[in-house]
PDB file of C-alpha atoms in Angstrom:
ATOM      1  CA  MET B 131     -78.085 -46.678 -21.195  1.00 58.00           C
ATOM      2  CA  ALA B 132     -76.137 -43.402 -21.530  1.00 60.00           C
ATOM      3  CA  PRO B 133     -77.768 -40.256 -20.197  1.00 63.00           C
ATOM      4  CA  THR B 134     -78.958 -37.811 -22.861  1.00 67.00           C
ATOM      5  CA  LEU B 135     -78.179 -34.163 -22.697  1.00 65.00           C
ATOM      6  CA  LYS B 136     -80.932 -31.749 -23.522  1.00 69.00           C
ATOM      7  CA  ALA B 137     -79.907 -28.330 -24.787  1.00 66.00           C
ATOM      8  CA  ARG B 138     -81.881 -25.483 -23.398  1.00 71.00           C
ATOM      9  CA  ILE B 139     -81.959 -22.162 -25.181  1.00 71.00           C
ATOM     10  CA  VAL B 140     -82.166 -19.309 -22.754  1.00 65.00           C
ATOM     11  CA  THR B 141     -83.299 -16.001 -24.151  1.00 66.00           C
ATOM     12  CA  PRO B 142     -82.595 -12.980 -21.994  1.00 59.00           C
ATOM     13  CA  SER B 143     -85.488 -10.870 -20.914  1.00 62.00           C
ATOM     14  CA  SER B 144     -85.484  -7.202 -21.792  1.00 58.00           C
ATOM     15  CA  ASP B 145     -84.601  -6.450 -18.167  1.00 62.00           C
ATOM     16  CA  ASP B 146     -81.308  -8.368 -18.562  1.00 66.00           C
ATOM     17  CA  LEU B 147     -80.111  -6.231 -21.466  1.00 62.00           C
ATOM     18  CA  PRO B 148     -78.179  -2.990 -20.946  1.00 70.00           C
ATOM     19  CA  SER B 149     -80.338   0.104 -21.281  1.00 69.00           C
ATOM     20  CA  GLU B 150     -78.739   0.974 -24.657  1.00 65.00           C
ATOM     21  CA  PHE B 151     -80.108  -2.250 -26.169  1.00 65.00           C
ATOM     22  CA  GLN B 152     -83.621  -2.206 -24.784  1.00 72.00           C
ATOM     23  CA  ALA B 153     -86.366  -1.766 -27.366  1.00 78.00           C
ATOM     24  CA  ARG B 154     -87.469   1.655 -26.126  1.00 80.00           C
ATOM     25  CA  SER B 155     -83.943   3.037 -26.282  1.00 81.00           C
ATOM     26  CA  LEU B 156     -83.335   1.555 -29.738  1.00 82.00           C
ATOM     27  CA  ARG B 157     -86.573   3.063 -31.072  1.00 88.00           C
ATOM     28  CA  ARG B 158     -85.639   6.451 -29.657  1.00 88.00           C
ATOM     29  CA  ARG B 159     -82.138   6.308 -31.183  1.00 87.00           C
ATOM     30  CA  THR B 160     -83.529   5.212 -34.546  1.00 90.00           C
ATOM     31  CA  LEU B 161     -85.984   8.104 -34.511  1.00 92.00           C
ATOM     32  CA  GLN B 162     -83.153  10.525 -33.663  1.00 91.00           C
ATOM     33  CA  ALA B 163     -81.007   9.187 -36.505  1.00 89.00           C
ATOM     34  CA  VAL B 164     -83.833   9.365 -39.042  1.00 92.00           C
ATOM     35  CA  THR B 165     -84.710  12.897 -37.928  1.00 93.00           C
ATOM     36  CA  ALA B 166     -81.087  14.027 -38.215  1.00 90.00           C
ATOM     37  CA  LEU B 167     -80.782  12.463 -41.668  1.00 89.00           C
ATOM     38  CA  CYS B 168     -83.987  14.142 -42.868  1.00 91.00           C
ATOM     39  CA  LEU B 169     -82.771  17.461 -41.492  1.00 90.00           C
ATOM     40  CA  LEU B 170     -79.430  17.084 -43.262  1.00 84.00           C
ATOM     41  CA  ILE B 171     -81.113  16.188 -46.551  1.00 84.00           C
ATOM     42  CA  GLY B 172     -83.454  19.151 -46.148  1.00 86.00           C
ATOM     43  CA  ILE B 173     -80.543  21.517 -45.596  1.00 81.00           C
ATOM     44  CA  VAL B 174     -78.661  20.202 -48.624  1.00 75.00           C
ATOM     45  CA  VAL B 175     -81.714  20.469 -50.872  1.00 79.00           C
ATOM     46  CA  LEU B 176     -83.234  23.726 -49.610  1.00 82.00           C
ATOM     47  CA  ALA B 177     -80.357  25.844 -48.307  1.00 79.00           C
ATOM     48  CA  PRO B 178     -79.725  28.948 -50.390  1.00 77.00           C
ATOM     49  CA  GLY B 179     -76.338  29.112 -52.059  1.00 78.00           C
ATOM     50  CA  LEU B 180     -75.850  25.352 -52.230  1.00 76.00           C
ATOM     51  CA  GLY B 181     -77.157  25.160 -55.798  1.00 77.00           C
ATOM     52  CA  GLU B 182     -73.706  25.999 -57.138  1.00 80.00           C
ATOM     53  CA  VAL B 183     -72.137  23.342 -54.923  1.00 78.00           C
ATOM     54  CA  ARG B 184     -74.647  20.754 -56.115  1.00 77.00           C
ATOM     55  CA  GLU B 185     -73.952  21.777 -59.738  1.00 82.00           C
ATOM     56  CA  ARG B 186     -70.194  21.373 -59.278  1.00 82.00           C
ATOM     57  CA  LEU B 187     -70.585  18.039 -57.507  1.00 81.00           C
ATOM     58  CA  SER B 188     -72.808  16.715 -60.285  1.00 84.00           C
ATOM     59  CA  HIS B 189     -69.799  16.866 -62.622  1.00 85.00           C
ATOM     60  CA  ALA B 190     -67.328  15.442 -60.090  1.00 87.00           C
ATOM     61  CA  ASP B 191     -65.700  12.051 -60.510  1.00 91.00           C
ATOM     62  CA  SER B 192     -67.222   9.646 -57.988  1.00 89.00           C
ATOM     63  CA  GLY B 193     -63.864   7.903 -57.497  1.00 93.00           C
ATOM     64  CA  TRP B 194     -62.220  11.127 -56.321  1.00 93.00           C
ATOM     65  CA  LEU B 195     -65.164  11.873 -54.039  1.00 90.00           C
ATOM     66  CA  ALA B 196     -64.902   8.391 -52.510  1.00 93.00           C
ATOM     67  CA  LEU B 197     -61.144   8.828 -52.033  1.00 96.00           C
ATOM     68  CA  ALA B 198     -61.650  12.231 -50.404  1.00 93.00           C
ATOM     69  CA  THR B 199     -64.301  10.743 -48.092  1.00 91.00           C
ATOM     70  CA  LEU B 200     -61.950   7.897 -47.176  1.00 96.00           C
ATOM     71  CA  PHE B 201     -59.124  10.327 -46.370  1.00 96.00           C
ATOM     72  CA  GLU B 202     -61.456  12.485 -44.279  1.00 91.00           C
ATOM     73  CA  GLY B 203     -62.594   9.406 -42.358  1.00 91.00           C
ATOM     74  CA  LEU B 204     -58.969   8.382 -41.761  1.00 94.00           C
ATOM     75  CA  SER B 205     -58.166  11.912 -40.604  1.00 92.00           C
ATOM     76  CA  PHE B 206     -61.060  11.793 -38.142  1.00 88.00           C
ATOM     77  CA  ALA B 207     -60.047   8.351 -36.883  1.00 89.00           C
ATOM     78  CA  SER B 208     -56.401   9.333 -36.399  1.00 91.00           C
ATOM     79  CA  TYR B 209     -57.365  12.488 -34.505  1.00 88.00           C
ATOM     80  CA  VAL B 210     -59.708  10.568 -32.211  1.00 85.00           C
ATOM     81  CA  LEU B 211     -57.119   7.821 -31.723  1.00 86.00           C
ATOM     82  CA  MET B 212     -54.370  10.252 -30.723  1.00 88.00           C
ATOM     83  CA  PHE B 213     -56.575  12.632 -28.725  1.00 85.00           C
ATOM     84  CA  GLY B 214     -56.856  10.318 -25.735  1.00 82.00           C
ATOM     85  CA  PRO B 215     -53.170   9.605 -25.075  1.00 85.00           C
ATOM     86  CA  ILE B 216     -52.188  13.233 -25.631  1.00 86.00           C
ATOM     87  CA  PHE B 217     -54.951  15.268 -23.969  1.00 81.00           C
ATOM     88  CA  CYS B 218     -57.029  12.875 -21.828  1.00 74.00           C
ATOM     89  CA  ALA B 219     -54.717  10.213 -20.443  1.00 78.00           C
ATOM     90  CA  GLY B 220     -56.944   9.593 -17.407  1.00 81.00           C
ATOM     91  CA  LEU B 221     -60.261   9.285 -19.256  1.00 80.00           C
ATOM     92  CA  SER B 222     -61.835   6.174 -20.703  1.00 83.00           C
ATOM     93  CA  GLN B 223     -61.500   5.567 -24.419  1.00 81.00           C
ATOM     94  CA  ARG B 224     -65.223   6.126 -24.905  1.00 84.00           C
ATOM     95  CA  ARG B 225     -65.159   9.516 -23.152  1.00 85.00           C
ATOM     96  CA  SER B 226     -62.036  10.492 -25.082  1.00 83.00           C
ATOM     97  CA  TRP B 227     -63.805   9.571 -28.339  1.00 84.00           C
ATOM     98  CA  GLN B 228     -66.825  11.656 -27.360  1.00 86.00           C
ATOM     99  CA  ILE B 229     -64.720  14.718 -26.569  1.00 88.00           C
ATOM    100  CA  ALA B 230     -62.585  14.421 -29.718  1.00 87.00           C
ATOM    101  CA  GLY B 231     -65.610  13.811 -31.951  1.00 86.00           C
ATOM    102  CA  SER B 232     -67.460  16.755 -30.426  1.00 88.00           C
ATOM    103  CA  GLU B 233     -64.434  18.970 -30.908  1.00 87.00           C
ATOM    104  CA  LEU B 234     -64.122  18.011 -34.570  1.00 86.00           C
ATOM    105  CA  ALA B 235     -67.842  18.520 -35.137  1.00 83.00           C
ATOM    106  CA  MET B 236     -67.762  21.934 -33.491  1.00 83.00           C
ATOM    107  CA  GLY B 237     -64.725  22.897 -35.554  1.00 81.00           C
ATOM    108  CA  SER B 238     -66.678  22.003 -38.694  1.00 75.00           C
ATOM    109  CA  LEU B 239     -69.660  24.110 -37.679  1.00 73.00           C
ATOM    110  CA  VAL B 240     -67.844  27.088 -36.170  1.00 76.00           C
ATOM    111  CA  PRO B 241     -64.470  27.600 -37.841  1.00 70.00           C
ATOM    112  CA  ALA B 242     -61.808  29.285 -35.733  1.00 67.00           C
ATOM    113  CA  ARG B 243     -60.331  32.582 -36.874  1.00 64.00           C
ATOM    114  CA  GLU B 244     -56.625  33.108 -37.179  1.00 58.00           C
TER     115      GLU B 244
END
């Protein structure tokens, strides 16, 4: 008689997972993301002076807006991709991405003067 193999499914305990994937960390990150999204929506809806922007965007072609969003995403990705080899050759790719993304975000919030 041939021996039978029994498959055993092993599920990792929460202690085996990296800290980023543990339930507590995921709940905290989800709460941060939802809070940031609510804050952004609140700013767009309630900020003074954005009524004109909302009015203009209501008449915009959604195809052009999608294309502009795609190009902006590609611009961001190319900057982040090239930031590491040019400015941070000794850093990890993750750290390089964090620095480049932070720099782009800061440049969006606080424009530089010429």
